[in-house]
Amino acid sequence: MMTKRPLGRLIRTICLGLLQVIAWHTAPVLALTNGLALTPPMGWNSWNKFGINVSEVLIKEMADAMVTNGFVEAGYQYINIDDAWQSSRGANGVIVADPTRFPNGIKALADYVHAEGLKLGIYSDRGTQTCGGHPGSGGHEVVDADTYAQWGVDYLKYDNCNASPSSQQADYQKMGNALLNSGRPIVYSICAWQFQSWMPNCGNLWRTTMDIRDNWQSMVGNMDSNATLSAYAGPGRWNDPDMLEVGNGGMTTTEYRSHFTMWCMMGAPLILGNDLRSTSQAIKDILTNGEVIGIDQDAAGIQGTRVKKSGNLEVWCKPLGSTNGTTKAVALLNRGTVPANIVVNWSNIGLSDYGTVRDLWAHQELGFFNGSFTAVVPSHGVVALRIAAANPPRLAVLPNGLPLHLRAYGVSNATIVVQTSTNRADWLPLLTNTPASDAWDLLDPNATEPQKFYRFVMP
Ligand code: GLA
């Protein structure tokens, strides 16, 4: 039933809503026009698990595992080499891959990855050296972008070490232009550890935070920083709270499920950071949950926001399809140390009256609810829902004589019980149904006189 809220909270909600609307309308609509990353990029990157220990063998094995272990079917496609693949610059200024770790060079590796239907990503830095002390692209932007294009690189992560703060925007723009002029579509991932307003006009994605660590505090810290920037996200331009740590061992399975869900709620790039060759079934179930990935990959590209907070208990909403549409992804997040009930009121998520609720981790329709939905959420856990507005249920008597024919409207994909009574006091069950469509007919074989009453109840 609709939950009454105190006036103060209502006013606060309206103010927050107005602020969001204002933020949305004042946000820049400028965007990089390379036509890439229209949904958040999905792939894998070497850094979180392997650090500087990259090699041709590792990258090939990870590409193989992405194909054979079901990640491609789930939508992942980029295999990204992070820092430490570079060794030097040749006499002609062309960057050279480490000949011991990458004996066949990057072009051969790109060919291998492409032959598996995947795309290859690479890493560089706007400074003289990368963060790991390898040659950077500062002053070599054009030759590097052209080299990547010739090799068949599809994605560049561009870091921020060993460079002047004052030339940051200009440096990123130089590489952005060089990529655009290289003749090859290359996704441009800005990695400068915090948001700047010029970034949506320059890159397809930009890091909004410092490096993620494989623990709960770091993960929710990055989530909180990224959450303030929702107005800037959209198709082709994404806030990047850093790559996933799911499966690297520092968090519980429950915490990893929350990490993955919240990245999907924020429309974050889904760049895996674990060893794809030895992923446990529990972790694979998280990383390949198509219903949760579907939230992330929704074509409208609206970044979800926190719509309600009460201490450690939060409700997040990501409109699917359009801002004012009738279907919402909703996450109930418990940051506390004990299990707790979390309530989402339809007024929190821009719906009213009736809605059907689906649990995206249990893969279950939970039924038809009026005004709100409550779930118990484990400590550091999340419940991910898809809530769709539904018409109020109605029953109509069809003029077919006896036995009585009824038509039910407004309940689909939810279990409902029809009850009957002659005095509106003693209700008897007539039937239970989980109709697939919104209008369905039923028959009361015992209706011998017209003075009978019918009602719906939820089991
Ligand atoms: C920085 C980046 C990381 C990683 C390392 C590599 O710290 O933020 O994601 O690329 O550099 O040295």
CSV table of C-alpha atoms and ligand atoms in Angstrom, one decimal:
chain,number,residue,atom,x,y,z
A,1,MET,CA,0.0,0.0,0.0
A,2,MET,CA,1.1,3.6,-0.5
A,3,THR,CA,3.3,4.6,2.3
A,4,LYS,CA,2.7,8.0,3.9
A,5,ARG,CA,5.8,10.1,4.4
A,6,PRO,CA,6.3,13.1,6.7
A,7,LEU,CA,6.0,16.5,5.1
A,8,GLY,CA,9.7,17.4,5.7
A,9,ARG,CA,10.9,14.3,3.9
A,10,LEU,CA,8.5,15.0,1.0
A,11,ILE,CA,9.8,18.6,0.7
A,12,ARG,CA,13.4,17.3,0.8
A,13,THR,CA,12.7,14.8,-1.9
A,14,ILE,CA,11.1,17.5,-4.1
A,15,CYS,CA,14.1,19.8,-3.6
A,16,LEU,CA,16.5,17.0,-4.4
A,17,GLY,CA,14.5,16.2,-7.5
A,18,LEU,CA,14.5,19.8,-8.6
A,19,LEU,CA,18.3,20.1,-8.1
A,20,GLN,CA,18.7,17.0,-10.2
A,21,VAL,CA,16.5,18.5,-12.9
A,22,ILE,CA,18.5,21.7,-12.8
A,23,ALA,CA,21.8,19.8,-12.9
A,24,TRP,CA,20.6,17.8,-15.9
A,25,HIS,CA,19.6,20.9,-17.9
A,26,THR,CA,22.7,22.8,-17.1
A,27,ALA,CA,25.0,19.9,-17.9
A,28,PRO,CA,27.1,20.2,-21.1
A,29,VAL,CA,25.7,18.3,-24.0
A,30,LEU,CA,29.0,18.4,-25.8
A,31,ALA,CA,30.5,15.1,-26.6
A,32,LEU,CA,33.3,13.5,-28.5
A,33,THR,CA,31.9,12.7,-32.0
A,34,ASN,CA,33.7,9.4,-32.8
A,35,GLY,CA,30.5,7.5,-32.6
A,36,LEU,CA,32.1,4.9,-30.3
A,37,ALA,CA,31.1,3.5,-26.9
A,38,LEU,CA,27.4,4.3,-27.3
A,39,THR,CA,26.9,1.9,-24.4
A,40,PRO,CA,29.5,1.6,-21.6
A,41,PRO,CA,32.5,-0.4,-22.9
A,42,MET,CA,32.8,-4.0,-21.7
A,43,GLY,CA,36.1,-5.8,-21.5
A,44,TRP,CA,39.1,-6.8,-19.4
A,45,ASN,CA,42.3,-5.0,-18.4
A,46,SER,CA,45.5,-6.4,-17.0
A,47,TRP,CA,46.3,-3.9,-14.3
A,48,ASN,CA,44.2,-4.8,-11.2
A,49,LYS,CA,45.3,-8.5,-11.2
A,50,PHE,CA,48.7,-8.5,-12.9
A,51,GLY,CA,50.2,-5.0,-12.5
A,52,ILE,CA,53.3,-4.7,-14.6
A,53,ASN,CA,53.5,-8.4,-15.4
A,54,VAL,CA,52.0,-8.2,-18.9
A,55,SER,CA,53.1,-10.4,-21.8
A,56,GLU,CA,51.9,-11.6,-25.1
A,57,VAL,CA,51.3,-15.1,-23.6
A,58,LEU,CA,49.1,-13.6,-20.8
A,59,ILE,CA,47.1,-11.4,-23.1
A,60,LYS,CA,46.5,-14.3,-25.5
A,61,GLU,CA,45.5,-16.6,-22.7
A,62,MET,CA,43.1,-14.0,-21.4
A,63,ALA,CA,41.6,-13.5,-24.8
A,64,ASP,CA,41.1,-17.3,-25.2
A,65,ALA,CA,39.5,-17.5,-21.7
A,66,MET,CA,37.2,-14.6,-22.6
A,67,VAL,CA,35.9,-16.6,-25.5
A,68,THR,CA,35.8,-20.1,-23.9
A,69,ASN,CA,34.5,-19.1,-20.5
A,70,GLY,CA,31.3,-17.4,-21.5
A,71,PHE,CA,32.3,-13.7,-21.2
A,72,VAL,CA,31.8,-12.9,-24.9
A,73,GLU,CA,28.2,-14.1,-24.8
A,74,ALA,CA,27.7,-11.8,-21.8
A,75,GLY,CA,28.9,-8.9,-23.9
A,76,TYR,CA,32.6,-8.4,-23.0
A,77,GLN,CA,34.8,-7.6,-26.0
A,78,TYR,CA,37.9,-5.5,-25.2
A,79,ILE,CA,41.2,-7.1,-24.1
A,80,ASN,CA,43.2,-4.2,-22.8
A,81,ILE,CA,46.9,-4.2,-22.0
A,82,ASP,CA,47.8,-1.7,-19.3
A,83,ASP,CA,51.2,-0.3,-18.3
A,84,ALA,CA,54.6,-1.9,-19.0
A,85,TRP,CA,54.2,-3.2,-22.5
A,86,GLN,CA,56.5,-0.4,-23.9
A,87,SER,CA,60.3,-0.6,-23.8
A,88,SER,CA,61.7,2.3,-25.9
A,89,ARG,CA,61.4,4.6,-28.9
A,90,GLY,CA,63.0,3.6,-32.2
A,91,ALA,CA,65.2,6.0,-34.1
A,92,ASN,CA,62.2,7.0,-36.1
A,93,GLY,CA,60.3,7.9,-32.9
A,94,VAL,CA,58.0,4.9,-33.2
A,95,ILE,CA,57.2,3.3,-29.8
A,96,VAL,CA,58.6,-0.2,-29.5
A,97,ALA,CA,57.0,-3.0,-27.5
A,98,ASP,CA,59.1,-4.9,-25.0
A,99,PRO,CA,60.8,-7.5,-27.2
A,100,THR,CA,61.1,-10.1,-24.5
A,101,ARG,CA,57.5,-9.9,-23.2
A,102,PHE,CA,55.9,-9.2,-26.7
A,103,PRO,CA,58.3,-11.0,-29.1
A,104,ASN,CA,55.9,-10.8,-32.0
A,105,GLY,CA,54.9,-7.2,-31.4
A,106,ILE,CA,51.5,-5.6,-30.9
A,107,LYS,CA,50.2,-5.9,-34.4
A,108,ALA,CA,50.5,-9.7,-34.3
A,109,LEU,CA,48.7,-9.7,-30.9
A,110,ALA,CA,45.9,-7.4,-32.3
A,111,ASP,CA,45.5,-9.9,-35.2
A,112,TYR,CA,45.2,-12.8,-32.8
A,113,VAL,CA,42.7,-11.0,-30.7
A,114,HIS,CA,40.7,-9.8,-33.7
A,115,ALA,CA,40.6,-13.4,-35.1
A,116,GLU,CA,38.8,-14.4,-31.9
A,117,GLY,CA,36.2,-11.7,-32.6
A,118,LEU,CA,37.6,-9.4,-29.8
A,119,LYS,CA,39.1,-6.0,-29.8
A,120,LEU,CA,42.5,-4.9,-28.4
A,121,GLY,CA,43.1,-2.0,-26.1
A,122,ILE,CA,46.4,-0.4,-25.1
A,123,TYR,CA,47.8,2.1,-22.5
A,124,SER,CA,49.9,5.2,-22.7
A,125,ASP,CA,50.4,8.4,-20.8
A,126,ARG,CA,50.4,12.1,-21.6
A,127,GLY,CA,53.7,12.7,-19.9
A,128,THR,CA,57.3,11.8,-20.7
A,129,GLN,CA,56.9,8.5,-18.9
A,130,THR,CA,54.0,6.3,-17.8
A,131,CYS,CA,53.2,5.8,-14.1
A,132,GLY,CA,55.3,2.7,-14.2
A,133,GLY,CA,58.3,4.5,-15.8
A,134,HIS,CA,57.9,3.4,-19.4
A,135,PRO,CA,58.1,5.8,-22.3
A,136,GLY,CA,55.0,8.1,-22.4
A,137,SER,CA,53.4,9.8,-25.4
A,138,GLY,CA,54.1,13.4,-24.4
A,139,GLY,CA,55.3,15.1,-27.6
A,140,HIS,CA,54.7,11.9,-29.7
A,141,GLU,CA,50.9,12.0,-29.8
A,142,VAL,CA,50.5,11.9,-33.6
A,143,VAL,CA,53.1,9.2,-34.2
A,144,ASP,CA,51.7,7.1,-31.4
A,145,ALA,CA,48.1,7.4,-32.5
A,146,ASP,CA,49.1,6.5,-36.1
A,147,THR,CA,51.1,3.6,-34.8
A,148,TYR,CA,48.2,2.3,-32.7
A,149,ALA,CA,46.0,2.6,-35.8
A,150,GLN,CA,48.4,0.7,-38.0
A,151,TRP,CA,48.7,-2.1,-35.4
A,152,GLY,CA,44.9,-2.4,-35.2
A,153,VAL,CA,44.4,-1.1,-31.7
A,154,ASP,CA,40.7,-0.3,-30.8
A,155,TYR,CA,41.0,1.4,-27.4
A,156,LEU,CA,43.4,3.7,-25.7
A,157,LYS,CA,43.7,4.3,-21.9
A,158,TYR,CA,45.7,7.5,-21.5
A,159,ASP,CA,47.2,8.2,-18.1
A,160,ASN,CA,48.3,11.3,-16.3
A,161,CYS,CA,51.8,10.7,-14.7
A,162,ASN,CA,55.0,12.7,-15.2
A,163,ALA,CA,53.3,15.7,-16.9
A,164,SER,CA,52.6,19.3,-16.2
A,165,PRO,CA,49.2,20.0,-14.5
A,166,SER,CA,48.9,23.2,-16.5
A,167,SER,CA,48.9,21.4,-19.8
A,168,GLN,CA,46.5,18.7,-18.9
A,169,GLN,CA,43.5,19.6,-21.0
A,170,ALA,CA,45.7,20.5,-24.0
A,171,ASP,CA,47.6,17.2,-23.7
A,172,TYR,CA,44.5,15.1,-23.6
A,173,GLN,CA,43.0,17.1,-26.5
A,174,LYS,CA,46.2,16.5,-28.6
A,175,MET,CA,45.9,12.8,-28.2
A,176,GLY,CA,42.2,12.9,-28.8
A,177,ASN,CA,42.7,14.8,-32.1
A,178,ALA,CA,45.5,12.5,-33.1
A,179,LEU,CA,43.2,9.5,-32.5
A,180,LEU,CA,40.4,11.1,-34.5
A,181,ASN,CA,42.9,11.8,-37.4
A,182,SER,CA,44.4,8.3,-37.3
A,183,GLY,CA,41.8,6.8,-39.6
A,184,ARG,CA,40.9,4.1,-37.1
A,185,PRO,CA,37.9,4.1,-34.7
A,186,ILE,CA,39.7,4.1,-31.3
A,187,VAL,CA,37.8,4.4,-28.0
A,188,TYR,CA,39.4,7.1,-25.9
A,189,SER,CA,39.7,6.5,-22.1
A,190,ILE,CA,40.9,9.4,-20.1
A,191,CYS,CA,42.7,8.4,-16.9
A,192,ALA,CA,43.4,11.6,-15.0
A,193,TRP,CA,41.9,10.4,-11.6
A,194,GLN,CA,39.3,13.1,-11.3
A,195,PHE,CA,36.5,14.7,-13.3
A,196,GLN,CA,37.1,18.0,-15.2
A,197,SER,CA,34.3,19.7,-17.2
A,198,TRP,CA,36.2,19.5,-20.5
A,199,MET,CA,36.4,15.7,-20.4
A,200,PRO,CA,33.0,14.8,-21.9
A,201,ASN,CA,34.0,16.8,-25.0
A,202,CYS,CA,37.3,15.0,-25.3
A,203,GLY,CA,37.0,11.3,-24.3
A,204,ASN,CA,34.5,8.5,-24.4
A,205,LEU,CA,35.1,7.8,-20.7
A,206,TRP,CA,37.1,9.5,-18.0
A,207,ARG,CA,38.2,8.3,-14.6
A,208,THR,CA,36.4,10.1,-11.8
A,209,THR,CA,38.5,8.7,-8.9
A,210,MET,CA,41.9,7.6,-7.7
A,211,ASP,CA,42.8,4.0,-8.2
A,212,ILE,CA,40.4,1.4,-6.9
A,213,ARG,CA,41.6,-1.1,-4.3
A,214,ASP,CA,40.2,-4.6,-3.7
A,215,ASN,CA,38.3,-3.7,-0.6
A,216,TRP,CA,34.9,-2.5,0.4
A,217,GLN,CA,35.9,1.0,1.6
A,218,SER,CA,37.7,1.8,-1.6
A,219,MET,CA,34.9,0.5,-3.7
A,220,VAL,CA,32.1,2.5,-2.0
A,221,GLY,CA,34.4,5.5,-1.9
A,222,ASN,CA,34.8,5.4,-5.6
A,223,MET,CA,31.1,4.9,-6.0
A,224,ASP,CA,30.3,7.9,-3.9
A,225,SER,CA,32.6,10.2,-5.9
A,226,ASN,CA,31.3,8.9,-9.2
A,227,ALA,CA,27.7,9.3,-8.1
A,228,THR,CA,27.8,13.1,-8.0
A,229,LEU,CA,28.6,13.3,-11.8
A,230,SER,CA,25.5,11.6,-13.3
A,231,ALA,CA,24.5,14.6,-15.3
A,232,TYR,CA,27.6,14.2,-17.6
A,233,ALA,CA,27.0,10.6,-18.6
A,234,GLY,CA,25.3,9.5,-21.8
A,235,PRO,CA,25.8,7.5,-24.9
A,236,GLY,CA,29.4,7.9,-26.0
A,237,ARG,CA,30.5,9.6,-22.7
A,238,TRP,CA,30.8,7.8,-19.4
A,239,ASN,CA,32.0,8.5,-15.9
A,240,ASP,CA,34.5,5.8,-15.0
A,241,PRO,CA,34.8,4.9,-11.3
A,242,ASP,CA,37.7,2.6,-12.3
A,243,MET,CA,38.0,-1.0,-13.3
A,244,LEU,CA,36.3,-3.9,-11.5
A,245,GLU,CA,37.9,-5.8,-8.7
A,246,VAL,CA,35.3,-8.6,-8.7
A,247,GLY,CA,37.0,-12.0,-8.2
A,248,ASN,CA,40.4,-10.7,-7.0
A,249,GLY,CA,39.9,-12.0,-3.5
A,250,GLY,CA,39.7,-8.9,-1.2
A,251,MET,CA,36.0,-8.8,-0.8
A,252,THR,CA,33.2,-11.4,-0.1
A,253,THR,CA,31.0,-12.7,-2.8
A,254,THR,CA,28.2,-10.5,-1.4
A,255,GLU,CA,30.4,-7.5,-1.6
A,256,TYR,CA,31.5,-8.3,-5.1
A,257,ARG,CA,27.8,-8.6,-6.1
A,258,SER,CA,27.2,-5.1,-4.7
A,259,HIS,CA,30.3,-3.8,-6.5
A,260,PHE,CA,29.1,-5.2,-9.8
A,261,THR,CA,25.5,-4.1,-9.3
A,262,MET,CA,26.4,-0.5,-8.4
A,263,TRP,CA,28.8,-0.2,-11.4
A,264,CYS,CA,25.9,-1.3,-13.6
A,265,MET,CA,23.5,1.1,-11.8
A,266,MET,CA,25.9,4.0,-12.6
A,267,GLY,CA,26.3,2.9,-16.2
A,268,ALA,CA,30.0,2.5,-15.6
A,269,PRO,CA,32.4,0.9,-18.1
A,270,LEU,CA,32.5,-2.8,-17.2
A,271,ILE,CA,36.3,-3.6,-17.4
A,272,LEU,CA,37.0,-6.9,-15.7
A,273,GLY,CA,40.2,-7.0,-13.6
A,274,ASN,CA,40.4,-10.6,-12.5
A,275,ASP,CA,42.0,-13.7,-14.0
A,276,LEU,CA,39.5,-15.0,-16.6
A,277,ARG,CA,41.3,-18.3,-16.8
A,278,SER,CA,40.4,-19.4,-13.3
A,279,THR,CA,37.2,-17.6,-12.4
A,280,SER,CA,35.1,-19.5,-9.9
A,281,GLN,CA,31.5,-20.3,-10.8
A,282,ALA,CA,30.2,-17.9,-8.1
A,283,ILE,CA,32.3,-15.0,-9.6
A,284,LYS,CA,31.3,-15.9,-13.1
A,285,ASP,CA,27.6,-15.9,-12.1
A,286,ILE,CA,28.2,-12.3,-11.0
A,287,LEU,CA,30.1,-11.1,-14.0
A,288,THR,CA,27.9,-12.7,-16.6
A,289,ASN,CA,24.4,-11.9,-15.1
A,290,GLY,CA,22.7,-10.7,-18.2
A,291,GLU,CA,19.8,-9.0,-16.3
A,292,VAL,CA,22.2,-6.8,-14.3
A,293,ILE,CA,24.5,-6.2,-17.3
A,294,GLY,CA,21.3,-5.1,-19.1
A,295,ILE,CA,20.9,-2.2,-16.7
A,296,ASP,CA,24.4,-1.0,-17.5
A,297,GLN,CA,24.0,-1.4,-21.2
A,298,ASP,CA,20.5,0.2,-21.5
A,299,ALA,CA,20.6,2.2,-24.7
A,300,ALA,CA,19.4,5.5,-23.1
A,301,GLY,CA,22.6,5.6,-21.1
A,302,ILE,CA,21.2,7.4,-18.0
A,303,GLN,CA,23.4,7.1,-15.0
A,304,GLY,CA,21.5,5.9,-11.9
A,305,THR,CA,21.4,8.0,-8.8
A,306,ARG,CA,20.9,7.6,-5.1
A,307,VAL,CA,17.3,8.6,-4.5
A,308,LYS,CA,17.0,7.8,-0.8
A,309,LYS,CA,19.4,7.5,2.1
A,310,SER,CA,18.8,6.6,5.6
A,311,GLY,CA,22.0,6.0,7.5
A,312,ASN,CA,23.6,3.0,5.8
A,313,LEU,CA,20.5,2.1,3.9
A,314,GLU,CA,20.3,3.4,0.3
A,315,VAL,CA,17.9,3.2,-2.6
A,316,TRP,CA,19.3,3.9,-6.1
A,317,CYS,CA,17.3,4.3,-9.3
A,318,LYS,CA,18.4,4.1,-12.9
A,319,PRO,CA,15.6,4.9,-15.4
A,320,LEU,CA,15.6,2.5,-18.3
A,321,GLY,CA,14.7,3.5,-21.8
A,322,SER,CA,14.1,7.2,-21.0
A,323,THR,CA,14.2,9.6,-18.0
A,324,ASN,CA,10.5,9.7,-17.6
A,325,GLY,CA,9.7,6.2,-18.7
A,326,THR,CA,7.8,3.6,-16.7
A,327,THR,CA,10.6,1.0,-16.1
A,328,LYS,CA,13.3,1.5,-13.5
A,329,ALA,CA,16.3,-0.4,-12.3
A,330,VAL,CA,16.4,-0.1,-8.6
A,331,ALA,CA,19.1,-1.2,-6.2
A,332,LEU,CA,18.6,-1.5,-2.4
A,333,LEU,CA,22.1,-1.2,-0.9
A,334,ASN,CA,23.0,-2.0,2.7
A,335,ARG,CA,26.3,-0.4,3.7
A,336,GLY,CA,25.9,-1.4,7.3
A,337,THR,CA,27.1,-4.4,9.3
A,338,VAL,CA,23.8,-6.0,10.0
A,339,PRO,CA,21.0,-7.2,7.7
A,340,ALA,CA,18.2,-4.6,7.3
A,341,ASN,CA,14.9,-4.0,5.6
A,342,ILE,CA,15.1,-1.4,2.9
A,343,VAL,CA,11.9,0.1,1.5
A,344,VAL,CA,11.6,1.7,-2.0
A,345,ASN,CA,8.6,3.9,-2.3
A,346,TRP,CA,7.3,4.4,-5.8
A,347,SER,CA,7.5,8.1,-5.1
A,348,ASN,CA,11.3,7.7,-4.8
A,349,ILE,CA,11.5,6.4,-8.3
A,350,GLY,CA,8.9,8.5,-10.2
A,351,LEU,CA,6.2,5.8,-10.3
A,352,SER,CA,2.8,5.7,-8.6
A,353,ASP,CA,0.1,3.1,-7.8
A,354,TYR,CA,0.9,-0.3,-9.1
A,355,GLY,CA,4.1,-1.9,-10.3
A,356,THR,CA,5.5,-5.3,-11.1
A,357,VAL,CA,8.8,-6.2,-9.4
A,358,ARG,CA,11.5,-8.6,-10.7
A,359,ASP,CA,14.6,-9.7,-8.7
A,360,LEU,CA,17.5,-9.6,-11.0
A,361,TRP,CA,19.8,-11.8,-8.9
A,362,ALA,CA,17.2,-14.4,-8.0
A,363,HIS,CA,15.9,-14.2,-11.6
A,364,GLN,CA,12.3,-14.2,-10.3
A,365,GLU,CA,9.1,-12.2,-10.7
A,366,LEU,CA,8.2,-11.1,-7.2
A,367,GLY,CA,4.7,-9.9,-8.1
A,368,PHE,CA,2.5,-7.0,-8.2
A,369,PHE,CA,2.9,-4.2,-5.6
A,370,ASN,CA,1.1,-1.0,-4.7
A,371,GLY,CA,3.1,2.0,-3.8
A,372,SER,CA,6.2,0.4,-2.3
A,373,PHE,CA,8.4,-2.7,-2.0
A,374,THR,CA,10.5,-3.9,0.9
A,375,ALA,CA,13.3,-6.4,1.0
A,376,VAL,CA,15.7,-7.6,3.6
A,377,VAL,CA,19.2,-6.9,2.4
A,378,PRO,CA,22.3,-8.6,3.9
A,379,SER,CA,25.1,-6.6,5.4
A,380,HIS,CA,27.2,-5.1,2.5
A,381,GLY,CA,24.7,-6.6,0.1
A,382,VAL,CA,22.4,-5.4,-2.5
A,383,VAL,CA,19.0,-6.4,-3.9
A,384,ALA,CA,18.7,-5.5,-7.6
A,385,LEU,CA,15.2,-5.0,-9.0
A,386,ARG,CA,13.4,-4.1,-12.2
A,387,ILE,CA,10.3,-2.2,-11.4
A,388,ALA,CA,7.7,-1.5,-14.1
A,389,ALA,CA,4.6,0.6,-13.8
A,390,ALA,CA,1.4,-1.5,-14.2
A,391,ASN,CA,-2.2,-0.6,-14.7
A,392,PRO,CA,-4.4,-0.9,-11.7
A,393,PRO,CA,-6.1,-4.3,-11.7
A,394,ARG,CA,-9.8,-4.3,-12.8
A,395,LEU,CA,-12.4,-7.0,-13.3
A,396,ALA,CA,-15.3,-6.6,-15.7
A,397,VAL,CA,-18.3,-8.9,-16.2
A,398,LEU,CA,-18.7,-9.8,-19.8
A,399,PRO,CA,-22.3,-9.8,-21.0
A,400,ASN,CA,-22.3,-13.6,-21.9
A,401,GLY,CA,-25.0,-14.8,-19.4
A,402,LEU,CA,-24.3,-17.7,-17.1
A,403,PRO,CA,-22.0,-19.2,-16.1
A,404,LEU,CA,-20.4,-15.8,-15.4
A,405,HIS,CA,-17.5,-14.7,-17.7
A,406,LEU,CA,-15.1,-12.2,-16.3
A,407,ARG,CA,-12.3,-10.3,-17.9
A,408,ALA,CA,-9.3,-9.3,-15.7
A,409,TYR,CA,-7.1,-6.4,-16.7
A,410,GLY,CA,-3.9,-4.9,-15.4
A,411,VAL,CA,-2.0,-7.8,-13.8
A,412,SER,CA,0.6,-9.6,-15.9
A,413,ASN,CA,3.7,-11.6,-14.9
A,414,ALA,CA,2.5,-11.6,-11.3
A,415,THR,CA,0.6,-14.1,-9.3
A,416,ILE,CA,-2.9,-13.0,-8.3
A,417,VAL,CA,-5.8,-14.7,-6.5
A,418,VAL,CA,-9.4,-13.9,-7.6
A,419,GLN,CA,-11.8,-14.3,-4.7
A,420,THR,CA,-15.6,-14.3,-4.7
A,421,SER,CA,-18.3,-13.5,-2.1
A,422,THR,CA,-22.0,-13.0,-1.9
A,423,ASN,CA,-22.0,-10.7,1.1
A,424,ARG,CA,-18.6,-8.8,0.8
A,425,ALA,CA,-17.6,-10.4,4.1
A,426,ASP,CA,-16.9,-14.1,3.5
A,427,TRP,CA,-14.5,-14.3,0.6
A,428,LEU,CA,-13.8,-17.7,-1.1
A,429,PRO,CA,-10.9,-18.3,-3.5
A,430,LEU,CA,-12.1,-18.7,-7.1
A,431,LEU,CA,-8.7,-19.2,-8.8
A,432,THR,CA,-5.0,-18.3,-8.7
A,433,ASN,CA,-3.3,-17.2,-11.9
A,434,THR,CA,0.0,-15.8,-13.1
A,435,PRO,CA,-1.2,-14.3,-16.4
A,436,ALA,CA,1.4,-13.6,-19.1
A,437,SER,CA,-0.7,-10.9,-20.6
A,438,ASP,CA,-2.4,-7.9,-19.2
A,439,ALA,CA,-6.0,-8.9,-20.1
A,440,TRP,CA,-7.3,-12.5,-19.5
A,441,ASP,CA,-10.7,-14.1,-19.2
A,442,LEU,CA,-12.0,-16.3,-16.4
A,443,LEU,CA,-15.1,-18.2,-15.6
A,444,ASP,CA,-17.1,-18.6,-12.4
A,445,PRO,CA,-18.9,-21.9,-13.0
A,446,ASN,CA,-20.9,-21.5,-9.7
A,447,ALA,CA,-22.3,-18.1,-10.4
A,448,THR,CA,-26.0,-18.8,-10.6
A,449,GLU,CA,-27.2,-15.4,-9.7
A,450,PRO,CA,-25.7,-12.0,-10.5
A,451,GLN,CA,-25.3,-10.8,-6.9
A,452,LYS,CA,-21.8,-12.0,-6.4
A,453,PHE,CA,-18.7,-9.9,-5.7
A,454,TYR,CA,-15.2,-10.5,-6.9
A,455,ARG,CA,-11.9,-9.0,-5.9
A,456,PHE,CA,-8.1,-9.5,-6.5
A,457,VAL,CA,-5.7,-10.3,-3.7
A,458,MET,CA,-2.0,-10.8,-3.9
A,459,PRO,CA,-0.8,-14.0,-2.3
B,1,GLA,C1,47.7,4.7,-12.8
B,1,GLA,C2,46.3,4.3,-13.2
B,1,GLA,C3,46.1,2.8,-13.1
B,1,GLA,C4,47.2,2.1,-13.8
B,1,GLA,C5,48.6,2.5,-13.4
B,1,GLA,C6,49.6,1.9,-14.3
B,1,GLA,O1,47.9,4.5,-11.4
B,1,GLA,O2,45.4,5.1,-12.6
B,1,GLA,O3,44.8,2.5,-13.5
B,1,GLA,O4,47.0,2.3,-15.2
B,1,GLA,O5,48.7,3.9,-13.4
B,1,GLA,O6,50.9,2.3,-13.9
